[in-house]
Amino acid sequence: MIFKTTVERWITDSRECDLAYYLDEVAHAFKALAGPR
């Protein structure tokens, strides 16, 4: 998947950037699950 390859690339470049991206994705996921309900 595009997202997975992007994340893997960011992990190689900078773990801090990857962590920030991951946390942002998790936040969006929670909002998506909690929003409609």
N, CA, C and O atoms as a printed pandas DataFrame, in Angstrom:
     atom_number atom_name residue_name chain_id  residue_number  x_coord  y_coord  z_coord
0              1         N          MET        A               1    0.836   -1.202    0.000
1              2        CA          MET        A               1    0.000    0.000    0.000
2              3         C          MET        A               1    0.867    1.246    0.000
3              4         O          MET        A               1    2.002    1.225    0.475
4              5         N          ILE        A               2    0.329    2.322   -0.532
5              6        CA          ILE        A               2    1.103    3.567   -0.612
6              7         C          ILE        A               2    1.455    4.070    0.787
7              8         O          ILE        A               2    2.585    4.488    1.036
8              9         N          PHE        A               3    0.475    4.025    1.702
9             10        CA          PHE        A               3    0.720    4.538    3.051
10            11         C          PHE        A               3    1.827    3.751    3.754
11            12         O          PHE        A               3    2.676    4.325    4.437
12            13         N          LYS        A               4    1.803    2.444    3.577
13            14        CA          LYS        A               4    2.801    1.606    4.245
14            15         C          LYS        A               4    4.206    1.929    3.738
15            16         O          LYS        A               4    5.138    2.069    4.530
16            17         N          THR        A               5    4.355    2.047    2.420
17            18        CA          THR        A               5    5.668    2.353    1.856
18            19         C          THR        A               5    6.118    3.740    2.296
19            20         O          THR        A               5    7.303    3.961    2.546
20            21         N          THR        A               6    5.174    4.672    2.390
21            22        CA          THR        A               6    5.512    6.029    2.841
22            23         C          THR        A               6    5.994    5.997    4.283
23            24         O          THR        A               6    6.997    6.623    4.626
24            25         N          VAL        A               7    5.279    5.270    5.117
25            26        CA          VAL        A               7    5.664    5.160    6.529
26            27         C          VAL        A               7    7.039    4.517    6.657
27            28         O          VAL        A               7    7.889    4.987    7.413
28            29         N          GLU        A               8    7.247    3.440    5.912
29            30        CA          GLU        A               8    8.545    2.763    5.975
30            31         C          GLU        A               8    9.664    3.706    5.553
31            32         O          GLU        A               8   10.749    3.703    6.135
32            33         N          ARG        A               9    9.379    4.529    4.510
33            34        CA          ARG        A               9   10.372    5.474    4.040
34            35         C          ARG        A               9   10.668    6.516    5.118
35            36         O          ARG        A               9   11.820    6.891    5.335
36            37         N          TRP        A              10    9.606    6.978    5.793
37            38        CA          TRP        A              10    9.796    7.987    6.838
38            39         C          TRP        A              10   10.521    7.410    8.039
39            40         O          TRP        A              10   11.283    8.111    8.704
40            41         N          ILE        A              11   10.287    6.128    8.324
41            42        CA          ILE        A              11   11.014    5.481    9.423
42            43         C          ILE        A              11   12.507    5.503    9.121
43            44         O          ILE        A              11   13.323    5.749   10.008
44            45         N          THR        A              12   12.858    5.243    7.866
45            46        CA          THR        A              12   14.263    5.247    7.476
46            47         C          THR        A              12   14.836    6.661    7.564
47            48         O          THR        A              12   15.972    6.855    7.997
48            49         N          ASP        A              13   14.027    7.655    7.143
49            50        CA          ASP        A              13   14.506    9.036    7.146
50            51         C          ASP        A              13   14.599    9.582    8.566
51            52         O          ASP        A              13   15.653   10.051    8.994
52            53         N          SER        A              14   13.476    9.516    9.294
53            54        CA          SER        A              14   13.459   10.085   10.634
54            55         C          SER        A              14   12.374    9.445   11.470
55            56         O          SER        A              14   11.200    9.484   11.105
56            57         N          ARG        A              15   12.755    8.860   12.582
57            58        CA          ARG        A              15   11.772    8.207   13.446
58            59         C          ARG        A              15   10.825    9.222   14.064
59            60         O          ARG        A              15    9.662    8.903   14.313
60            61         N          GLU        A              16   11.296   10.435   14.316
61            62        CA          GLU        A              16   10.438   11.452   14.917
62            63         C          GLU        A              16    9.302   11.811   13.960
63            64         O          GLU        A              16    8.152   11.939   14.378
64            65         N          CYS        A              17    9.629   11.973   12.669
65            66        CA          CYS        A              17    8.607   12.301   11.669
66            67         C          CYS        A              17    7.611   11.158   11.564
67            68         O          CYS        A              17    6.406   11.389   11.473
68            69         N          ASP        A              18    8.106    9.930   11.576
69            70        CA          ASP        A              18    7.229    8.772   11.472
70            71         C          ASP        A              18    6.299    8.701   12.673
71            72         O          ASP        A              18    5.113    8.398   12.536
72            73         N          LEU        A              19    6.852    8.987   13.866
73            74        CA          LEU        A              19    6.039    8.937   15.074
74            75         C          LEU        A              19    4.933    9.982   15.004
75            76         O          LEU        A              19    3.784    9.696   15.341
76            77         N          ALA        A              20    5.273   11.182   14.571
77            78        CA          ALA        A              20    4.281   12.249   14.465
78            79         C          ALA        A              20    3.202   11.863   13.458
79            80         O          ALA        A              20    2.015   12.077   13.701
80            81         N          TYR        A              21    3.616   11.295   12.331
81            82        CA          TYR        A              21    2.666   10.866   11.301
82            83         C          TYR        A              21    1.759    9.755   11.838
83            84         O          TYR        A              21    0.549    9.762   11.612
84            85         N          TYR        A              22    2.358    8.810   12.546
85            86        CA          TYR        A              22    1.597    7.696   13.092
86            87         C          TYR        A              22    0.563    8.187   14.100
87            88         O          TYR        A              22   -0.592    7.765   14.065
88            89         N          LEU        A              23    0.977    9.076   14.996
89            90        CA          LEU        A              23    0.054    9.606   15.994
90            91         C          LEU        A              23   -1.077   10.372   15.324
91            92         O          LEU        A              23   -2.226   10.301   15.761
92            93         N          ASP        A              24   -0.749   11.109   14.259
93            94        CA          ASP        A              24   -1.774   11.862   13.533
94            95         C          ASP        A              24   -2.780   10.903   12.888
95            96         O          ASP        A              24   -3.986   11.144   12.923
96            97         N          GLU        A              25   -2.278    9.827   12.307
97            98        CA          GLU        A              25   -3.157    8.831   11.680
98            99         C          GLU        A              25   -4.057    8.183   12.727
99           100         O          GLU        A              25   -5.245    7.971   12.480
100          101         N          VAL        A              26   -3.501    7.870   13.884
101          102        CA          VAL        A              26   -4.290    7.259   14.960
102          103         C          VAL        A              26   -5.382    8.221   15.412
103          104         O          VAL        A              26   -6.519    7.812   15.645
104          105         N          ALA        A              27   -5.030    9.506   15.537
105          106        CA          ALA        A              27   -6.015   10.507   15.954
106          107         C          ALA        A              27   -7.161   10.580   14.948
107          108         O          ALA        A              27   -8.327   10.652   15.334
108          109         N          HIS        A              28   -6.827   10.562   13.652
109          110        CA          HIS        A              28   -7.860   10.594   12.616
110          111         C          HIS        A              28   -8.726    9.335   12.674
111          112         O          HIS        A              28   -9.938    9.396   12.472
112          113         N          ALA        A              29   -8.100    8.209   12.948
113          114        CA          ALA        A              29   -8.840    6.950   13.032
114          115         C          ALA        A              29   -9.851    7.001   14.177
115          116         O          ALA        A              29  -11.001    6.592   14.012
116          117         N          PHE        A              30   -9.425    7.502   15.334
117          118        CA          PHE        A              30  -10.335    7.609   16.470
118          119         C          PHE        A              30  -11.481    8.566   16.164
119          120         O          PHE        A              30  -12.633    8.294   16.505
120          121         N          LYS        A              31  -11.160    9.692   15.516
121          122        CA          LYS        A              31  -12.202   10.662   15.157
122          123         C          LYS        A              31  -13.193   10.042   14.182
123          124         O          LYS        A              31  -14.399   10.267   14.279
124          125         N          ALA        A              32  -12.667    9.250   13.233
125          126        CA          ALA        A              32  -13.530    8.611   12.243
126          127         C          ALA        A              32  -14.476    7.608   12.921
127          128         O          ALA        A              32  -15.642    7.490   12.542
128          129         N          LEU        A              33  -13.964    6.897   13.917
129          130        CA          LEU        A              33  -14.789    5.903   14.606
130          131         C          LEU        A              33  -15.788    6.567   15.545
131          132         O          LEU        A              33  -16.932    6.124   15.650
132          133         N          ALA        A              34  -15.364    7.620   16.223
133          134        CA          ALA        A              34  -16.218    8.268   17.223
134          135         C          ALA        A              34  -17.175    9.278   16.591
135          136         O          ALA        A              34  -18.240    9.552   17.145
136          137         N          GLY        A              35  -16.803    9.833   15.434
137          138        CA          GLY        A              35  -17.605   10.877   14.804
138          139         C          GLY        A              35  -19.040   10.471   14.502
139          140         O          GLY        A              35  -19.968   11.046   15.070
140          141         N          PRO        A              36  -19.250    9.475   13.606
141          142        CA          PRO        A              36  -20.616    9.091   13.207
142          143         C          PRO        A              36  -21.468    8.614   14.379
143          144         O          PRO        A              36  -22.687    8.782   14.372
144          145         N          ARG        A              37  -20.835    8.025   15.374
145          146        CA          ARG        A              37  -21.581    7.478   16.516
146          147         C          ARG        A              37  -21.669    8.481   17.632
147          148         O          ARG        A              37  -22.261    8.196   18.673
